Amino acid sequence: MFNTLKKSAAALAIASLISAPAMAGDLSIIFDDLNPAPKAGFEAAVEKFKAANPDINVTVSINDREAHKTAIRNFLSAEAPDITTWYPGNRMAPFVNAGQFEDVSDVWEAEGFSDSLASTKSAMTIDDKQWGVPYTYYQWGIYYRPDVFEAQGVEVPKNWEELLAASAKLKEAGITPITIGTKDLWPIAGVFDYLNLRTNGYDVHNDLTAGKIKYSDPRIVAVFEKWRELVEPGYFLENHATMSWQDAMAPFIKGEAAMYVMGNFAVESMRDGGLTDEQIGFMPFPEITPGIARAEEAPTDAFFIPAKAKNKVDARKFLAFIAQPDIQTEWNKTIGQLPINKNSEVSDDKFLQAGFETLSTANGLAQFYDRDAPAEMAKAGMEGFQEFMIKPERLEKILQRLDKVQARVYK
Amino acid sequence: MASDSGNAATLTAQPPSRSWLYRNRIKLAPWMFLAPGLIFFFIYVIAPIFQSIWISFYDWDGLGPKQWVGMANYVELMDDDRFFTSLINNIWWLVLYMLAVPAGLGIALFLNQTVTGIRLYKSLFFFPFVISQVVVGLIFTWFYNPDFGIVGIVWNFFGATPPAILADEDLVTFGIIFAGLWPQIAYCMILYLTGLNNVSPDQVEAGRLDNASGWKMLWFIILPQLKPATFIAIVVTVIGALRSFDLIAVMTGGGPYGSSNVLAYYMFETALSEYGFRYGYGSAIATVLFLIMLVYISFFLWRMYQDEKG
């Protein structure tokens, strides 16, 4: 009896081995956003891909974004799909270094992406090879309330002094100058990045996140000193550590706070909250060090082929497909973000137009602190920023701790 | 009698036709029934303990090759502020969570009366235990909000500035423990209510004849009979305190800047969260937590053994 059991088990194992590679023509994709607009944009693109490639049988599964972040480690090494979403920059480095992502430089070469997707090429590149194909990005900056500004007689600030003056005036009128929610930590990284990019420029941002500059470096200390000028007079929303970014939206919508350092996805919440487009303004983060080349935050989302994918041929077809100008145009119109292909059209939404203008004239594009720095450093760093915003007097201790973490993470 | 021994004789008379399995079936049967449970207990409980201790000697991100680092993870723990914050918070949890036991007893005694409608009150007191910890966390997060929460409203009513409990490194742990006590007290109360059902009326009556009442009655007659309930209440409370996790995840995520972390959550963060994936370091934290549990479990097993011995 045991013998027959063994035999049938062996037969089963062999059968599954044979059937796995025999399924060429099947393409499985894992996408990471369940929100209505991103889901719709993705599904529409997949439908078009199916129509263009009727012989490929596409299966799609869509994860929750946070769940995807933890699940990806398991499915990459165990049961890999043919395509998965992930983030460029340092966030893809662990997978690239562990040999879990497929080198897709050939797709870039064949499709001429080095030209049409030039703006994000550096973010997709490790060791001179490209590891994925981006489909969208969006700008960060300061969203503000023009009506509140006008009521208080505040001009849109162009530089640091004007920002401080505007904040002082708003604060005096009982309005929180800048709203922020730091419970989930990442919104605080946007503020730090902009202060750093405007004080020191793009190269210092990259050197810091690459571990080449210490946190106690005078240039980074200078960033915190600028930050202090906003923190100590109380220009940020109180109790920010208890709020998510959505919670911090409430005072902005009610007109109790005037500015919000955020990504373009926030516009949707502002509109949902009942603000009209006339009540929302967008400005690039004001200049701090005069004459420094302007760099912006533009987090990018991309598709990757896992090294263990079964159908890499069709996966490459899909990557080439999603970067086409018309596909990116349509997709980004749906999700309200910016296409990366320079031949795509930007939707006529005023914030996207403003964002396109801001990003296309920028000197450099940063991926965001927590995508550019290794995860462990990012966590410690953002906790340090949060501590600084609550207890600015502890700056020295915080920087020492970050140096310590840095020394360990980048060894 | 005679036929019995005859049967036995026939059984022993023909050994070659019976297999070894058949002969030992009485001895084997319980093990065969136990086997699935034992196998799973070994695979999912015992083996991971050793596996986890083993991994704690490595530096491993779950993808690349493992690198042997010996005690380095533990050495690093000794120099980690976040770890000590978590450890101290764990101690606060252990100490303050114990309040659930006397509080549960008090409520149980109060509810253990025959008054009209007492069932309704009882079920209301059951309520916090029925709702999920995640919901408890959300509810208390709203309570504590200084802008629109009940805490803020009460403070403002007295003309005071409400504290941002969940943003204050000195208050946040106590805020979360307080939220956790709510369902935990209900849990202990349920244990004591069932215990009170078994209190012998004869002994109470006898105590009354001997003039015992009030505290004396409680201390000398009721409480000794509630000993099994107290034992369970303390066990579940200690375990609940040590593995406190969901409330912290929901209410603060360990923040602000790690000040409300406990070992269980810190382990999760370093090993499995978005910014973690240091399996070795996480395992080292898990090992420390395991050792704390081990001390406690040994103590209780020893106590139980002493009690059984009489």
XYZ file of C-alpha atoms in Angstrom:
721
model
C 0.000 0.000 0.000
C 2.840 2.353 0.887
C 4.463 1.562 -2.394
C 1.474 2.573 -4.466
C 1.218 5.771 -2.461
C 4.832 6.574 -3.131
C 4.399 5.858 -6.792
C 1.385 8.049 -7.204
C 3.084 10.861 -5.281
C 6.067 10.632 -7.573
C 3.798 10.607 -10.604
C 2.053 13.691 -9.321
C 5.321 15.484 -8.750
C 6.520 14.662 -12.243
C 3.214 15.724 -13.744
C 3.403 19.101 -12.045
C 6.972 19.558 -13.242
C 5.959 18.857 -16.813
C 2.854 20.981 -16.771
C 4.551 24.089 -15.367
C 6.742 25.055 -18.337
C 4.175 23.716 -20.768
C 1.917 26.681 -20.002
C 3.734 29.190 -22.225
C 1.181 31.717 -23.368
C -0.006 32.252 -19.818
C 1.009 35.529 -18.250
C 0.372 36.187 -14.563
C 0.608 39.725 -13.233
C 0.487 40.959 -9.657
C -0.552 44.575 -9.221
C -0.429 46.418 -5.923
C -3.211 48.975 -5.690
C -6.825 48.203 -4.870
C -7.975 51.817 -4.911
C -10.640 52.385 -7.564
C -8.746 54.665 -9.948
C -5.406 52.782 -10.015
C -7.276 49.503 -10.342
C -9.335 50.813 -13.249
C -6.251 52.222 -14.989
C -4.392 48.954 -14.671
C -7.324 46.829 -15.799
C -7.932 49.010 -18.833
C -4.280 48.650 -19.858
C -4.475 44.876 -19.421
C -7.593 44.734 -21.606
C -5.761 46.591 -24.348
C -2.786 44.263 -24.014
C -5.113 41.273 -24.345
C -6.714 42.755 -27.428
C -3.302 43.306 -28.993
C -2.073 39.830 -28.019
C -5.046 37.463 -28.257
C -2.807 34.393 -27.951
C -1.641 35.326 -24.465
C -3.809 34.257 -21.589
C -3.396 36.992 -18.955
C -4.280 36.333 -15.336
C -4.262 39.227 -12.924
C -4.265 39.442 -9.158
C -4.431 42.710 -7.297
C -3.105 43.086 -3.769
C -3.518 45.736 -1.160
C -0.475 48.008 -1.301
C 0.742 47.395 2.239
C 0.115 43.653 1.961
C 2.031 43.606 -1.304
C 5.081 45.075 0.390
C 5.348 42.092 2.709
C 4.065 39.453 0.290
C 6.539 40.216 -2.476
C 9.453 38.626 -0.611
C 7.599 35.374 -0.390
C 6.255 35.133 -3.891
C 9.510 36.217 -5.535
C 11.369 33.299 -4.050
C 8.536 30.754 -3.981
C 5.750 31.049 -6.551
C 6.774 33.968 -8.745
C 4.337 35.651 -11.120
C 5.588 36.758 -14.542
C 5.209 40.447 -13.725
C 4.989 42.355 -10.476
C 4.851 45.988 -9.444
C 7.556 47.454 -7.232
C 9.460 50.672 -6.682
C 12.650 51.862 -8.320
C 15.631 53.404 -6.548
C 17.027 51.791 -3.476
C 13.789 49.953 -2.796
C 14.520 47.600 -5.686
C 18.173 47.155 -4.699
C 17.725 44.241 -2.266
C 15.835 42.256 -4.908
C 18.268 43.151 -7.660
C 21.249 42.255 -5.511
C 19.668 38.980 -4.437
C 19.121 38.079 -8.074
C 15.336 38.106 -7.788
C 14.651 40.560 -10.621
C 15.298 40.003 -14.299
C 17.638 42.357 -16.126
C 15.458 44.060 -18.764
C 18.083 46.295 -20.356
C 17.308 44.521 -23.640
C 13.739 45.871 -23.554
C 15.054 49.366 -22.910
C 17.467 48.963 -25.786
C 14.944 47.526 -28.239
C 12.219 50.054 -27.470
C 14.423 53.106 -27.229
C 13.320 53.766 -23.664
C 16.612 55.454 -22.821
C 15.234 58.339 -24.802
C 11.482 58.186 -24.210
C 11.708 57.276 -20.504
C 14.880 59.261 -19.906
C 13.559 61.090 -16.833
C 13.480 57.938 -14.716
C 16.305 55.977 -16.299
C 18.712 56.640 -13.441
C 16.133 55.504 -10.901
C 15.636 52.220 -12.787
C 19.342 51.542 -13.155
C 21.672 49.515 -10.952
C 25.098 48.376 -12.218
C 24.391 50.055 -15.578
C 21.458 47.724 -16.189
C 17.765 48.514 -16.167
C 15.589 46.295 -13.995
C 12.047 47.366 -14.738
C 9.785 49.676 -16.702
C 8.013 52.603 -15.025
C 4.423 53.507 -15.855
C 3.675 56.542 -13.722
C 5.035 59.204 -11.440
C 3.740 62.322 -9.776
C 5.025 65.531 -8.352
C 5.350 66.624 -4.759
C 5.185 70.219 -3.655
C 3.151 72.528 -1.486
C -0.607 72.524 -1.891
C -2.144 75.658 -0.438
C -5.461 77.447 -0.029
C -5.507 80.523 -2.288
C -8.725 81.749 -0.656
C -7.175 81.581 2.812
C -3.999 83.260 1.551
C -6.075 86.031 0.032
C -8.219 86.544 3.128
C -5.070 86.978 5.221
C -3.280 89.075 2.629
C -0.532 86.522 2.139
C 1.381 86.235 -1.124
C 2.513 82.881 -2.506
C 6.046 82.561 -1.041
C 8.894 82.315 -3.548
C 11.753 81.895 -1.099
C 12.508 80.953 2.478
C 12.086 84.426 3.995
C 8.725 84.816 2.318
C 7.658 81.382 3.544
C 8.580 82.304 7.119
C 6.823 85.659 6.810
C 3.704 84.059 5.358
C 3.710 81.437 8.126
C 4.073 84.088 10.818
C 1.176 86.056 9.394
C -1.065 82.988 9.152
C -0.136 81.846 12.639
C -1.035 85.256 14.001
C -4.444 84.995 12.364
C -5.016 81.700 14.191
C -4.444 79.551 11.130
C -2.003 76.622 11.205
C 0.482 77.506 8.462
C 1.456 73.924 7.505
C -0.588 70.822 8.169
C 1.091 67.419 8.479
C 0.328 63.968 9.867
C 3.371 61.945 10.881
C 1.798 58.845 12.400
C 2.778 56.809 9.342
C 6.176 58.557 9.246
C 6.556 58.915 5.462
C 4.873 62.347 5.115
C 7.645 63.759 7.291
C 10.241 62.493 4.844
C 8.756 64.753 2.175
C 9.386 67.813 4.330
C 12.918 66.722 5.131
C 13.694 65.945 1.494
C 12.528 69.341 0.308
C 14.428 71.196 3.000
C 17.507 69.204 2.058
C 17.039 69.572 -1.698
C 16.544 73.329 -1.370
C 19.336 73.869 1.157
C 21.970 71.575 -0.332
C 20.734 70.361 -3.685
C 20.260 67.049 -5.448
C 23.755 65.644 -5.023
C 23.697 65.978 -1.254
C 20.337 64.209 -1.160
C 21.803 61.332 -3.137
C 25.011 61.219 -1.143
C 23.082 61.198 2.121
C 20.731 58.423 1.073
C 23.665 56.504 -0.368
C 25.432 56.734 2.975
C 28.276 58.929 1.750
C 27.506 61.831 4.099
C 27.012 61.568 7.834
C 23.901 62.964 9.445
C 26.067 65.083 11.695
C 27.647 66.669 8.611
C 27.370 70.481 8.820
C 25.322 70.523 5.602
C 22.694 68.207 7.090
C 22.741 70.076 10.396
C 21.990 73.201 8.363
C 18.850 71.471 7.042
C 17.657 70.882 10.575
C 18.445 74.476 11.523
C 16.151 75.643 8.714
C 13.552 73.164 9.859
C 13.848 74.501 13.392
C 12.756 77.906 12.117
C 9.438 76.324 11.235
C 9.149 73.962 14.196
C 9.927 76.227 17.118
C 7.390 78.977 16.321
C 4.794 76.202 15.928
C 4.150 76.547 12.218
C 3.296 72.855 11.843
C 0.021 71.282 12.903
C -0.004 70.336 16.566
C -0.349 66.675 17.565
C 0.829 65.574 14.136
C 2.256 62.360 15.557
C -1.267 61.070 16.214
C -2.512 61.725 12.702
C -2.314 59.934 9.401
C -1.982 62.035 6.262
C -5.744 61.790 5.747
C -6.429 63.014 9.294
C -4.189 65.997 8.643
C -6.272 66.806 5.581
C -9.264 67.814 7.703
C -7.875 71.161 8.966
C -6.760 71.975 5.422
C -10.231 71.364 4.032
C -11.828 73.338 6.854
C -9.523 76.252 6.143
C -7.851 75.959 9.546
C -4.536 75.135 7.904
C -3.196 76.824 4.805
C -0.417 74.666 3.339
C 0.322 70.984 2.914
C 3.600 69.475 1.707
C 2.242 66.495 -0.202
C 2.178 64.417 -3.340
C -0.332 64.990 -6.106
C -2.533 62.106 -4.946
C -3.722 64.441 -2.190
C -5.729 66.481 -4.703
C -8.300 63.723 -4.969
C -8.908 63.819 -1.201
C -9.141 67.590 -1.285
C -11.790 67.444 -3.992
C -13.610 64.679 -2.136
C -13.537 66.897 0.927
C -15.524 69.509 -0.981
C -12.837 71.932 -2.127
C -13.166 73.366 -5.620
C -10.158 73.686 -7.877
C -10.158 77.431 -7.183
C -9.593 76.698 -3.490
C -6.547 74.534 -4.135
C -3.249 75.953 -5.282
C 0.026 74.240 -6.102
C 3.499 75.698 -5.752
C 6.931 74.164 -5.893
C 8.696 74.207 -2.534
C 10.251 77.685 -2.176
C 13.925 78.372 -2.705
C 16.214 78.312 0.346
C 19.791 78.585 -0.902
C 19.661 81.170 -3.696
C 20.747 79.961 -7.097
C 20.848 76.259 -6.268
C 19.593 74.016 -9.090
C 15.996 73.002 -8.394
C 15.354 69.278 -7.814
C 11.974 67.724 -7.113
C 10.463 64.662 -5.532
C 8.822 62.382 -8.055
C 8.169 58.867 -6.736
C 7.857 56.395 -9.576
C 5.916 53.154 -9.827
C 7.147 50.425 -12.120
C 6.751 46.845 -13.310
C 9.391 44.165 -12.891
C 9.949 40.615 -14.095
C 10.889 38.242 -11.276
C 13.943 36.111 -11.998
C 11.821 33.004 -11.379
C 9.063 34.030 -13.805
C 7.950 31.248 -16.101
C 6.981 33.255 -19.140
C 9.637 35.895 -19.574
C 9.055 36.262 -23.295
C 5.503 37.503 -22.934
C 6.450 39.414 -19.799
C 8.883 41.446 -21.892
C 6.092 42.104 -24.383
C 3.970 43.460 -21.551
C 6.727 45.740 -20.275
C 7.283 47.117 -23.757
C 3.543 47.591 -24.116
C 2.868 49.565 -20.924
C 5.501 52.161 -21.763
C 3.880 53.069 -25.079
C 2.880 56.751 -25.237
C -0.844 56.195 -25.829
C -1.109 53.550 -23.102
C 0.633 55.788 -20.574
C -1.482 58.756 -21.626
C -4.729 56.880 -21.013
C -3.548 55.140 -17.853
C -2.314 58.299 -16.176
C -5.437 60.195 -17.121
C -7.396 57.581 -15.181
C -5.199 57.668 -12.105
C -4.559 61.393 -12.192
C -0.785 61.178 -12.417
C 1.955 61.929 -14.876
C 3.018 59.596 -17.706
C 6.746 58.953 -17.922
C 7.011 58.518 -21.680
C 7.870 61.935 -22.982
C 5.693 61.416 -26.060
C 2.594 60.896 -23.927
C 0.037 63.584 -23.392
C -0.533 64.987 -19.947
C -4.155 65.222 -18.899
C -5.483 68.788 -18.905
C -6.038 68.703 -15.141
C -4.511 71.900 -13.797
C -2.456 70.189 -11.090
C -1.027 67.669 -13.508
C -0.144 70.446 -15.905
C 1.545 72.305 -13.046
C 3.296 69.119 -11.972
C 4.449 68.377 -15.506
C 5.813 71.903 -15.779
C 7.583 71.552 -12.402
C 9.107 68.153 -13.102
C 10.133 68.736 -16.694
C 12.051 71.873 -15.743
C 13.683 70.300 -12.683
C 17.376 69.677 -12.555
C 17.021 66.317 -10.821
C 14.283 63.978 -9.622
C 14.483 62.340 -6.214
C 12.545 59.158 -5.497
C 11.699 60.089 -1.905
C 13.748 59.583 1.226
C 12.327 56.173 2.093
C 12.821 54.842 -1.437
C 16.292 56.285 -1.951
C 17.666 55.246 1.430
C 17.765 51.563 2.438
C 14.665 50.562 4.363
C 16.342 50.253 7.725
C 18.030 53.632 7.461
C 14.779 55.190 6.257
C 12.879 53.924 9.266
C 15.432 55.214 11.756
C 15.747 58.468 9.839
C 12.029 59.191 9.739
C 11.671 58.372 13.425
C 14.500 60.791 14.051
C 12.740 63.510 12.025
C 9.559 62.915 13.976
C 11.396 63.128 17.272
C 13.028 66.347 16.095
C 9.665 67.892 15.256
C 8.370 67.121 18.746
C 11.586 67.663 20.720
C 13.805 69.943 18.603
C 16.194 70.394 21.527
C 17.339 66.776 21.112
C 18.830 67.351 17.668
C 22.367 66.414 18.631
C 21.342 63.118 20.199
C 19.152 62.254 17.228
C 21.929 62.916 14.723
C 24.352 60.790 16.710
C 21.887 57.922 16.694
C 21.361 58.262 12.945
C 25.116 58.203 12.403
C 25.260 55.004 14.374
C 22.506 53.376 12.327
C 24.121 54.618 9.143
C 27.469 53.112 10.056
C 25.800 49.745 10.497
C 23.422 49.786 7.518
C 25.954 50.809 4.864
C 28.846 48.626 6.005
C -13.059 -16.845 34.734
C -12.253 -20.093 33.118
C -13.292 -19.009 29.676
C -11.268 -15.804 30.105
C -8.060 -17.599 30.752
C -8.924 -19.969 27.932
C -9.184 -17.027 25.551
C -5.886 -15.695 26.719
C -4.362 -19.058 26.127
C -5.644 -19.241 22.559
C -4.308 -15.734 21.911
C -0.842 -16.539 23.106
C -1.016 -19.931 21.459
C -0.837 -18.566 17.910
C 1.703 -15.744 17.819
C 3.119 -16.241 14.293
C -0.218 -15.372 12.578
C -0.525 -12.034 14.475
C 1.666 -9.113 13.480
C 3.696 -7.019 15.873
C 1.300 -4.150 15.162
C -1.650 -6.268 16.261
C 0.002 -7.453 19.437
C 0.878 -3.935 20.591
C -2.330 -2.299 19.425
C -3.442 -1.271 22.901
C -0.166 0.466 23.593
C -0.036 2.019 20.134
C -3.603 3.266 19.787
C -3.252 6.380 21.960
C -0.041 7.348 20.178
C -1.670 7.016 16.812
C -4.451 9.296 17.915
C -1.941 11.712 19.374
C 0.382 11.568 16.397
C -1.210 14.257 14.177
C -1.335 16.666 17.090
C 2.196 15.872 18.171
C 3.561 16.213 14.675
C 1.943 19.589 14.173
C 2.954 20.711 17.656
C 6.515 19.812 16.837
C 6.500 21.415 13.389
C 4.682 24.607 14.292
C 5.604 25.179 17.954
C 8.761 23.385 19.028
C 10.853 23.472 15.865
C 10.319 27.212 15.194
C 11.600 28.030 18.679
C 14.925 26.424 17.919
C 14.905 27.678 14.362
C 14.365 31.210 15.612
C 17.178 30.936 18.145
C 19.368 29.561 15.369
C 18.546 32.403 12.982
C 19.366 34.930 15.685
C 23.050 34.095 15.184
C 22.869 35.108 11.535
C 22.598 38.272 9.532
C 19.908 37.522 6.972
C 17.479 39.568 4.921
C 15.388 36.599 3.849
C 16.587 36.738 0.250
C 20.351 36.627 0.037
C 22.713 34.191 1.703
C 22.748 33.902 5.472
C 25.848 35.205 7.151
C 27.001 33.812 10.467
C 27.579 36.644 12.937
C 27.558 34.758 16.230
C 26.478 36.917 19.135
C 26.672 40.159 17.136
C 22.896 40.611 17.078
C 22.761 40.340 20.852
C 25.684 42.696 21.272
C 23.841 45.167 19.082
C 20.697 44.753 21.193
C 22.661 45.844 24.251
C 23.446 49.091 22.461
C 19.962 49.720 21.054
C 17.871 52.463 22.698
C 14.735 51.194 20.997
C 15.240 47.754 22.483
C 15.490 49.110 26.015
C 12.475 51.337 25.499
C 10.575 48.224 24.417
C 11.837 46.216 27.359
C 10.840 48.886 29.872
C 7.448 49.273 28.218
C 6.991 45.511 28.452
C 7.589 45.715 32.181
C 5.008 48.501 32.482
C 2.575 46.346 30.557
C 3.202 43.381 32.870
C 2.794 45.428 36.030
C -0.200 47.526 35.071
C -2.003 44.773 33.198
C -2.181 42.893 36.497
C -4.744 45.458 37.622
C -7.168 43.598 35.382
C -7.247 40.704 37.873
C -8.515 42.558 40.995
C -10.674 44.813 38.844
C -12.244 41.797 37.152
C -12.833 40.214 40.533
C -14.471 43.365 41.858
C -16.855 43.623 38.949
C -17.624 39.917 39.093
C -18.516 40.172 42.796
C -20.644 43.194 42.053
C -22.482 41.443 39.239
C -22.917 38.219 41.169
C -26.110 39.389 42.839
C -29.678 38.407 42.260
C -31.278 41.658 41.230
C -33.844 42.139 38.491
C -32.198 42.828 35.182
C -28.722 41.782 36.323
C -28.371 39.621 33.207
C -28.573 42.730 31.075
C -25.798 44.406 33.062
C -23.722 41.266 32.907
C -23.959 41.098 29.163
C -23.034 44.770 28.924
C -19.911 44.035 30.941
C -19.124 41.126 28.607
C -19.205 43.470 25.678
C -15.607 44.772 25.563
C -14.286 41.234 25.514
C -16.398 40.404 22.501
C -15.147 43.176 20.237
C -11.895 42.778 18.396
C -8.718 44.342 19.752
C -8.349 46.270 16.535
C -11.715 47.940 17.088
C -10.807 48.663 20.713
C -7.656 50.334 19.433
C -9.555 52.460 16.951
C -12.147 53.505 19.520
C -9.514 54.587 22.019
C -7.535 56.389 19.339
C -10.611 58.541 18.802
C -11.147 58.969 22.541
C -7.612 60.218 22.962
C -7.678 62.633 20.064
C -7.192 66.093 21.584
C -9.191 67.804 18.844
C -12.372 65.786 18.582
C -12.001 62.953 21.130
C -13.788 62.676 24.439
C -10.549 63.393 26.287
C -10.219 66.677 24.452
C -13.852 67.585 25.106
C -13.586 66.894 28.830
C -10.327 68.820 29.147
C -11.703 71.739 27.192
C -14.812 71.750 29.383
C -12.616 72.434 32.381
C -10.745 75.040 30.412
C -7.529 73.026 30.199
C -5.405 72.213 27.156
C -5.919 68.539 26.398
C -2.776 66.382 26.242
C -1.999 64.597 22.980
C -1.736 61.260 24.726
C -0.678 59.227 21.712
C 1.922 61.787 20.620
C 3.565 62.160 24.012
C 6.430 59.774 24.692
C 5.725 59.842 28.437
C 2.008 59.137 28.203
C 1.592 56.996 25.136
C 2.356 53.594 26.692
C 0.000 54.219 29.582
C -2.682 55.324 27.166
C -2.400 52.073 25.251
C -2.254 49.937 28.412
C -5.416 51.645 29.632
C -7.152 50.790 26.374
C -5.923 47.202 26.697
C -7.186 46.929 30.276
C -10.745 47.515 29.133
C -11.203 44.130 27.381
C -8.779 42.393 29.754
C -10.859 43.345 32.806
C -13.912 41.907 31.081
C -11.965 38.722 30.410
C -10.964 38.333 34.074
C -14.508 39.167 35.123
C -15.877 36.321 32.995
C -13.367 33.923 34.555
C -14.378 35.019 38.051
C -18.099 34.854 37.289
C -17.760 31.220 36.287
C -15.640 30.661 39.384
C -18.280 32.228 41.589
C -20.850 29.782 40.257
C -18.840 27.012 41.852
C -18.458 28.622 45.267
C -20.050 26.226 47.695
C -23.072 27.762 49.430
C -22.533 25.426 52.407
C -19.166 26.966 53.183
C -20.550 30.457 52.848
C -23.354 29.511 55.178
C -20.899 27.958 57.629
C -18.802 31.114 57.477
C -21.824 33.232 58.233
C -22.608 31.111 61.309
C -19.072 31.807 62.468
C -19.703 35.518 62.100
C -17.649 36.083 58.993
C -18.774 38.932 56.767
C -17.452 41.548 54.421
C -13.682 41.411 53.843
C -13.218 38.439 56.115
C -15.775 36.432 54.203
C -14.130 37.430 50.921
C -10.578 36.763 52.073
C -10.992 33.524 53.996
C -13.982 31.849 52.361
C -14.592 33.110 48.840
C -11.080 33.786 47.531
C -9.609 30.386 48.448
C -12.394 28.774 46.492
C -11.658 31.071 43.566
C -8.032 29.974 43.428
C -8.352 28.101 40.115
C -10.032 31.136 38.534
C -7.337 33.451 39.892
C -4.664 31.180 38.525
C -6.125 31.244 35.025
C -6.783 34.992 35.224
C -3.154 35.704 36.080
C -1.862 33.369 33.389
C -3.937 34.896 30.602
C -3.177 38.420 31.799
C 0.565 37.876 31.842
C 0.480 36.285 28.414
C -1.770 39.069 27.157
C 0.649 41.678 28.482
C 3.734 40.028 26.996
C 2.294 39.574 23.575
C 0.567 42.968 23.422
C 0.735 43.771 19.764
C -2.521 44.600 18.010
C -3.310 47.659 20.107
C 0.133 49.108 19.514
C -0.047 48.381 15.803
C -3.431 50.076 15.497
C -3.008 52.994 17.856
C 0.555 54.189 17.286
C 2.571 51.737 15.227
C 5.165 51.948 17.993
C 5.369 55.720 17.668
C 5.981 58.507 18.314
C 9.536 57.593 17.322
C 9.419 54.146 18.840
C 8.471 55.251 22.342
C 5.437 52.965 22.660
C 7.185 49.884 21.297
C 7.160 46.580 23.131
C 9.301 43.562 22.366
C 6.643 41.728 20.382
C 5.966 44.691 18.122
C 9.611 45.652 17.836
C 10.378 42.144 16.700
C 7.671 42.348 14.071
C 8.963 45.718 12.927
C 12.582 44.684 12.538
C 11.840 41.310 11.008
C 8.709 41.614 8.922
C 7.516 45.170 8.415
C 8.061 47.395 5.393
C 11.303 48.833 6.769
C 12.528 45.676 8.455
C 13.664 42.365 7.006
C 16.489 41.809 9.428
C 15.473 38.306 10.342
C 18.519 37.671 12.509
C 18.015 40.762 14.615
C 14.278 40.151 14.898
C 14.975 36.595 16.003
C 17.335 37.885 18.681
C 14.519 40.032 20.056
C 12.148 37.079 19.845
C 14.649 34.993 21.773
C 14.810 37.572 24.549
C 11.015 37.630 24.716
C 10.991 33.846 24.749
C 13.433 33.771 27.665
C 11.226 36.135 29.652
C 8.242 33.887 28.945
C 10.313 30.846 29.850
C 11.142 32.213 33.300
C 7.506 32.900 33.890
C 6.278 29.576 32.531
C 8.829 27.635 34.595
C 7.785 29.509 37.695
C 4.155 28.639 37.152
C 4.824 25.020 36.295
C 6.867 24.793 39.473
C 4.056 26.390 41.492
C 1.533 24.008 39.960
C 3.752 21.067 40.759
C 4.099 22.188 44.369
C 0.343 22.573 44.663
C -0.393 19.171 43.184
C 2.120 17.613 45.521
C 0.100 19.118 48.364
